[in-house]
PDB file of C-alpha atoms in Angstrom:
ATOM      1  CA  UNK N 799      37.369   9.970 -20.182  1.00 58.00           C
ATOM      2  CA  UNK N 800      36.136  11.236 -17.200  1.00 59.00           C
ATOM      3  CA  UNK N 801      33.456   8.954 -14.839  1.00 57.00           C
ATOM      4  CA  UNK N 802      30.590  10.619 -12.936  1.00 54.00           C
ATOM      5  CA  UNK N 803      29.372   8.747  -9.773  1.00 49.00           C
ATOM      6  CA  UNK N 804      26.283   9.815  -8.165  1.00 57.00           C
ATOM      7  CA  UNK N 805      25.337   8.947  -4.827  1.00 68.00           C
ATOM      8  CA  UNK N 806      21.924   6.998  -4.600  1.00 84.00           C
ATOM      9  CA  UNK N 807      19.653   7.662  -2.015  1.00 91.00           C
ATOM     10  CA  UNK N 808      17.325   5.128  -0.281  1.00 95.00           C
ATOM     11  CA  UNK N 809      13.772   6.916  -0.254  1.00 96.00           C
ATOM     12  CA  UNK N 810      10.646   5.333   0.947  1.00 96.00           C
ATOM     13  CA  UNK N 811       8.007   5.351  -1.776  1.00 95.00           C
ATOM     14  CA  UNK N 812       4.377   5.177  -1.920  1.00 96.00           C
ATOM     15  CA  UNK N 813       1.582   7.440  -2.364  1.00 95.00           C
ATOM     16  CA  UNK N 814      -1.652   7.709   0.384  1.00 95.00           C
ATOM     17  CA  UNK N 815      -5.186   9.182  -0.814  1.00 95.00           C
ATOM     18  CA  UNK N 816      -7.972   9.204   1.396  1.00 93.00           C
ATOM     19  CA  UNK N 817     -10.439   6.469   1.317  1.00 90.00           C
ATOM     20  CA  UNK N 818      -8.762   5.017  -2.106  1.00 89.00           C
ATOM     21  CA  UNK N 819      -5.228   3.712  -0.537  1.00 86.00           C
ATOM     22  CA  UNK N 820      -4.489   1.482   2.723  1.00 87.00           C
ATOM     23  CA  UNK N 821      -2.948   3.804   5.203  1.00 91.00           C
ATOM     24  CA  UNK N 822       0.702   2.247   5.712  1.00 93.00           C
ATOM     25  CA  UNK N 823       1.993   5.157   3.291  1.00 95.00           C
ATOM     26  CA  UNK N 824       0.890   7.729   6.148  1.00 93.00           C
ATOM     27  CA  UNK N 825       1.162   5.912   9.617  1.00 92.00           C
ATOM     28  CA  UNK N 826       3.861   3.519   9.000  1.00 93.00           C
ATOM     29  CA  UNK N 827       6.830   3.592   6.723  1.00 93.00           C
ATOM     30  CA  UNK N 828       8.929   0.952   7.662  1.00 92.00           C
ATOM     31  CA  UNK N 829       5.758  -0.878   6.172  1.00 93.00           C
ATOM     32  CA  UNK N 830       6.199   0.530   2.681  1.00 94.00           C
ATOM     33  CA  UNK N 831       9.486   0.011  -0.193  1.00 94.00           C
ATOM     34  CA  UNK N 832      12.383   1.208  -0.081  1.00 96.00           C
ATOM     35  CA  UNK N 833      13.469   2.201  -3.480  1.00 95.00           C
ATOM     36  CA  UNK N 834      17.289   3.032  -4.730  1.00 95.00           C
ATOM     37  CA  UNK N 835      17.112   6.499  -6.035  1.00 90.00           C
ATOM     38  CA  UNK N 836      19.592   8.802  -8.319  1.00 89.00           C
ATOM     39  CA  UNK N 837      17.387  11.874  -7.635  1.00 93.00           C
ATOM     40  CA  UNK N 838      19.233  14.692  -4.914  1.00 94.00           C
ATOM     41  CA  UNK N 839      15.681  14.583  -2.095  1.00 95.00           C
ATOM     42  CA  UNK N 840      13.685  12.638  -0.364  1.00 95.00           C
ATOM     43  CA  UNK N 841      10.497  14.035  -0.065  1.00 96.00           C
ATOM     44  CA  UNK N 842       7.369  13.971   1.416  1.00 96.00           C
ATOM     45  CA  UNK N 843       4.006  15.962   0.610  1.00 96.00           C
ATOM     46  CA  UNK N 844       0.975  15.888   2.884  1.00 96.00           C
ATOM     47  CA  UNK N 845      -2.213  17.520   2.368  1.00 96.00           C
ATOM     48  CA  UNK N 846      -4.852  18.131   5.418  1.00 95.00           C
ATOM     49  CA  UNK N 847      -7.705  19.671   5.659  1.00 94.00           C
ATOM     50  CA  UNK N 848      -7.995  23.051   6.803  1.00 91.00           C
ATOM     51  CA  UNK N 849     -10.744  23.081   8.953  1.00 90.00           C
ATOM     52  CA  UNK N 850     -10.139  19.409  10.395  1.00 88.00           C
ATOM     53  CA  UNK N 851      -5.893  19.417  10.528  1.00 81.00           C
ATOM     54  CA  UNK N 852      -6.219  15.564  11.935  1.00 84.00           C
ATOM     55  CA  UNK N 853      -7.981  14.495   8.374  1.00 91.00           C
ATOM     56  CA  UNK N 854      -5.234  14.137   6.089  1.00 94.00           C
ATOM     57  CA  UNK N 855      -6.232  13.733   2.140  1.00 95.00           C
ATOM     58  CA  UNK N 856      -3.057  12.575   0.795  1.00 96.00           C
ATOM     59  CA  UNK N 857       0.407  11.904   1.328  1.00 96.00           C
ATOM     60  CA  UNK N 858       2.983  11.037  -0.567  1.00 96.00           C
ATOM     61  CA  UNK N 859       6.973   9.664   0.015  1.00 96.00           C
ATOM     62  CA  UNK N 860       9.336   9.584  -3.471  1.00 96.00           C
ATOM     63  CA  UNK N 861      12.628  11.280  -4.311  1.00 94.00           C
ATOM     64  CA  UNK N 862      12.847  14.412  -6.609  1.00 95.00           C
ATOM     65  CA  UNK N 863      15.527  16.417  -8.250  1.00 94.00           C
ATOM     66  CA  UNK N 864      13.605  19.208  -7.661  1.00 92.00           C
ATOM     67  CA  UNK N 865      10.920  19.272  -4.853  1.00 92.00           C
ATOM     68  CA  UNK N 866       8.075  21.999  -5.184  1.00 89.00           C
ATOM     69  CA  UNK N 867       9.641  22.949  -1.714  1.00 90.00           C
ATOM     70  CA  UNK N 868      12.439  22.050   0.010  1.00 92.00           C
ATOM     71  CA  UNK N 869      10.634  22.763   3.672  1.00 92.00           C
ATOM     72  CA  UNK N 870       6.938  24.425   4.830  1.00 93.00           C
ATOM     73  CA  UNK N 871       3.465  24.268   3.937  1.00 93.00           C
ATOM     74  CA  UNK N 872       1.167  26.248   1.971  1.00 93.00           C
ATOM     75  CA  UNK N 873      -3.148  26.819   2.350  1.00 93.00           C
ATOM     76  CA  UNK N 874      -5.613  27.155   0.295  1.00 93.00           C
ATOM     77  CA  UNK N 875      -9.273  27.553   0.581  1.00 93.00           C
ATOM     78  CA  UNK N 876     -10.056  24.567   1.912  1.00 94.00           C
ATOM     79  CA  UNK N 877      -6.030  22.407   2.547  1.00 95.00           C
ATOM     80  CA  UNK N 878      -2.812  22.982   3.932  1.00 94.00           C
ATOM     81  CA  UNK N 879       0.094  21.120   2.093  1.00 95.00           C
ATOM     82  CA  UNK N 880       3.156  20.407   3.703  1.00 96.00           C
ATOM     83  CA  UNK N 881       6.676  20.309   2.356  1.00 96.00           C
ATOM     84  CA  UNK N 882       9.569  18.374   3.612  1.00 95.00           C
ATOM     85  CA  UNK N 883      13.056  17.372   1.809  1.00 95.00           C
ATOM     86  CA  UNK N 884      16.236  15.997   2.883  1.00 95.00           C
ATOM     87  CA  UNK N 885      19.309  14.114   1.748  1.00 94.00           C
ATOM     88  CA  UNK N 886      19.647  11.181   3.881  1.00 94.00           C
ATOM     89  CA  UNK N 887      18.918   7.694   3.335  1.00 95.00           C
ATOM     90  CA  UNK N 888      15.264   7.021   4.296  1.00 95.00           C
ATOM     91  CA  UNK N 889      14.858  10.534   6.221  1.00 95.00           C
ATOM     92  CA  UNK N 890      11.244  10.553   4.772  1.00 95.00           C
ATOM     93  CA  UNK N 891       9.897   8.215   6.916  1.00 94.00           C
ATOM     94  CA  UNK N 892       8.819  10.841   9.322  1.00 94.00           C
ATOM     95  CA  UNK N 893       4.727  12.144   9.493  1.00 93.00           C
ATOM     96  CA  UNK N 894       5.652  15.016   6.783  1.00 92.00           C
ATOM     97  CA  UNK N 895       4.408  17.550   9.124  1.00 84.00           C
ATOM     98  CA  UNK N 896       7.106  17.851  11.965  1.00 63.00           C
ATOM     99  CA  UNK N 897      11.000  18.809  12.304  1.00 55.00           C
ATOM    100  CA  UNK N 898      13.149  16.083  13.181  1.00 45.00           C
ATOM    101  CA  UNK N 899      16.805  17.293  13.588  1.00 42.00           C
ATOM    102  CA  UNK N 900      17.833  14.151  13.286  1.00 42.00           C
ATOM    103  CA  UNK N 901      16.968  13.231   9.793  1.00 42.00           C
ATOM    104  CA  UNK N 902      18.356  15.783   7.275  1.00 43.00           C
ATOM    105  CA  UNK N 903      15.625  18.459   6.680  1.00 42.00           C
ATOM    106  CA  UNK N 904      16.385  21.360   5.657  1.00 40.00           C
ATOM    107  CA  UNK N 905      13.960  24.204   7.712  1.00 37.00           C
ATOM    108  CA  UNK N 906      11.268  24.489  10.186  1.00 36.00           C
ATOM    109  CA  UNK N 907       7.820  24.406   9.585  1.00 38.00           C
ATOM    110  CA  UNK N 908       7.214  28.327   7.883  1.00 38.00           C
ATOM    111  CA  UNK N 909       3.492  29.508   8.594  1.00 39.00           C
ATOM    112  CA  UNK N 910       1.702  29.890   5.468  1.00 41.00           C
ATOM    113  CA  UNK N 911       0.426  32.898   3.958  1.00 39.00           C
ATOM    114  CA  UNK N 912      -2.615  34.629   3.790  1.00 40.00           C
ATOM    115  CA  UNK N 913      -5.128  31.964   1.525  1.00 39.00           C
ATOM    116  CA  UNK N 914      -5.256  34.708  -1.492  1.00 40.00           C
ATOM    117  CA  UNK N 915      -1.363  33.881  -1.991  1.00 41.00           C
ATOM    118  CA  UNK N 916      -1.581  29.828  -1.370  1.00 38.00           C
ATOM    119  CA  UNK N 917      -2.059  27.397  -3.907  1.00 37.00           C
ATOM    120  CA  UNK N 918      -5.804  26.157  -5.306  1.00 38.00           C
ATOM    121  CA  UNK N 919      -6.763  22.154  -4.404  1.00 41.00           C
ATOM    122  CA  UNK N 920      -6.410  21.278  -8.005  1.00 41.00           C
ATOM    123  CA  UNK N 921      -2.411  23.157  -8.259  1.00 45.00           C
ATOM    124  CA  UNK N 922       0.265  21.443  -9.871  1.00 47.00           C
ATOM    125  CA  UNK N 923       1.512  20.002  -6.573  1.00 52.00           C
ATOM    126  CA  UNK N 924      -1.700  18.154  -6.147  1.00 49.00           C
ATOM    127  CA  UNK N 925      -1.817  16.673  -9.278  1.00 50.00           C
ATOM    128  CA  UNK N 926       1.838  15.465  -9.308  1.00 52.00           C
ATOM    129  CA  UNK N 927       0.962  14.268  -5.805  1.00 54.00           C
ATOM    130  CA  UNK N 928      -2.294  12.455  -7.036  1.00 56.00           C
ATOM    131  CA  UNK N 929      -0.605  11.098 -10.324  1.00 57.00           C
ATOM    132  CA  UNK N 930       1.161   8.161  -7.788  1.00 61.00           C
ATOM    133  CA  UNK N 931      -1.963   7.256  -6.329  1.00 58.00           C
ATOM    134  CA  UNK N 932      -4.029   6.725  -8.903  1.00 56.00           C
ATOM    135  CA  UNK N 933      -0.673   4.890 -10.409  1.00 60.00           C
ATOM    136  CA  UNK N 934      -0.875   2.263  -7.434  1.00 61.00           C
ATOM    137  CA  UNK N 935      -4.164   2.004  -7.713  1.00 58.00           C
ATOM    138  CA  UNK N 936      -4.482   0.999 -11.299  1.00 56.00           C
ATOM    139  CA  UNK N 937      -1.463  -1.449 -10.283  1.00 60.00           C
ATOM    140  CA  UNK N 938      -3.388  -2.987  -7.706  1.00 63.00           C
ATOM    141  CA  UNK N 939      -6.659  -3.574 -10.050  1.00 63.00           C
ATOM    142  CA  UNK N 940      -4.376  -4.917 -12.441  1.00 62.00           C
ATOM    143  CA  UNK N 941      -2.903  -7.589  -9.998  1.00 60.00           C
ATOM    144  CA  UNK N 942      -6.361  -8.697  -9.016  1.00 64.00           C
ATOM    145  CA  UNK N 943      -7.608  -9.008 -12.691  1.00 62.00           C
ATOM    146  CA  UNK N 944      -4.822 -11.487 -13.051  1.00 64.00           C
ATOM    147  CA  UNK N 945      -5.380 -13.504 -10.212  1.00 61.00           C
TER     148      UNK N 945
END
């Protein structure tokens, strides 16, 4: 009988969303858990605005099997999401938007496309990066119904 090990990751995990979520997810991730993960990334997804790049409207830090994309960013009409995955313990701790050689990305930053070929706000990436959020947030309601 033959044993298969896999390697667990460390990933931070949480999920940010703009005016719902307190804003550790985004600006500070040694603030956030650290969860034990079986999955092959770390990833993080960030979604700005288009017009106002410094207003970001989500964010989110997990581990995949199979990220949307391993590294770059893709507009829309009105966002730009960015990409990032790596396979180091807790390399998504970064902002989601810039290179760091350092912790086990894969590419640079690619520009995006003309908007006709970039995803809609309400894609499939948005939604799986808006299911976490609205996860924690239920969480969080539930705590304080208990207390």
């Amino acid at each position: 009988m033959y044993r298969i090990y896999i390697a667990a990751l460390d990933s931070y995990a949480c999920s940010y969303l703009d005016g719902y979520s307190d804003s550790s997810c985004l600006n500070n991730a040694s603030a956030v858990r650290v969860i034990n993960c079986t999955k092959k990334y770390c990833v993080t997804m960030r979604v700005e605005l288009l017009r106002n790049s410094s207003k970001v409207m989500s964010f989110l830090r997990d581990c995949q099997d199979e990220p949307v994309m391993l590294y770059g960013n893709r507009p829309d009409e009105t966002t730009r999401t960015y990409y990032t995955s790596c396979q180091k313990n807790q390399c998504n701790g970064h902002n989601g938007r810039v290179k760091n050689s350092t912790n086990g990305i894969h590419n640079a930053i690619v520009p995006g496309k003309n908007a006709g070929q970039g995803l809609s706000f309400t894609s499939l990436p948005f939604l799986v990066f808006l299911m976490p959020a609205l996860w924690q947030l239920v969480l969080e309601i539930e705590t304080l119904m208990r207390t």
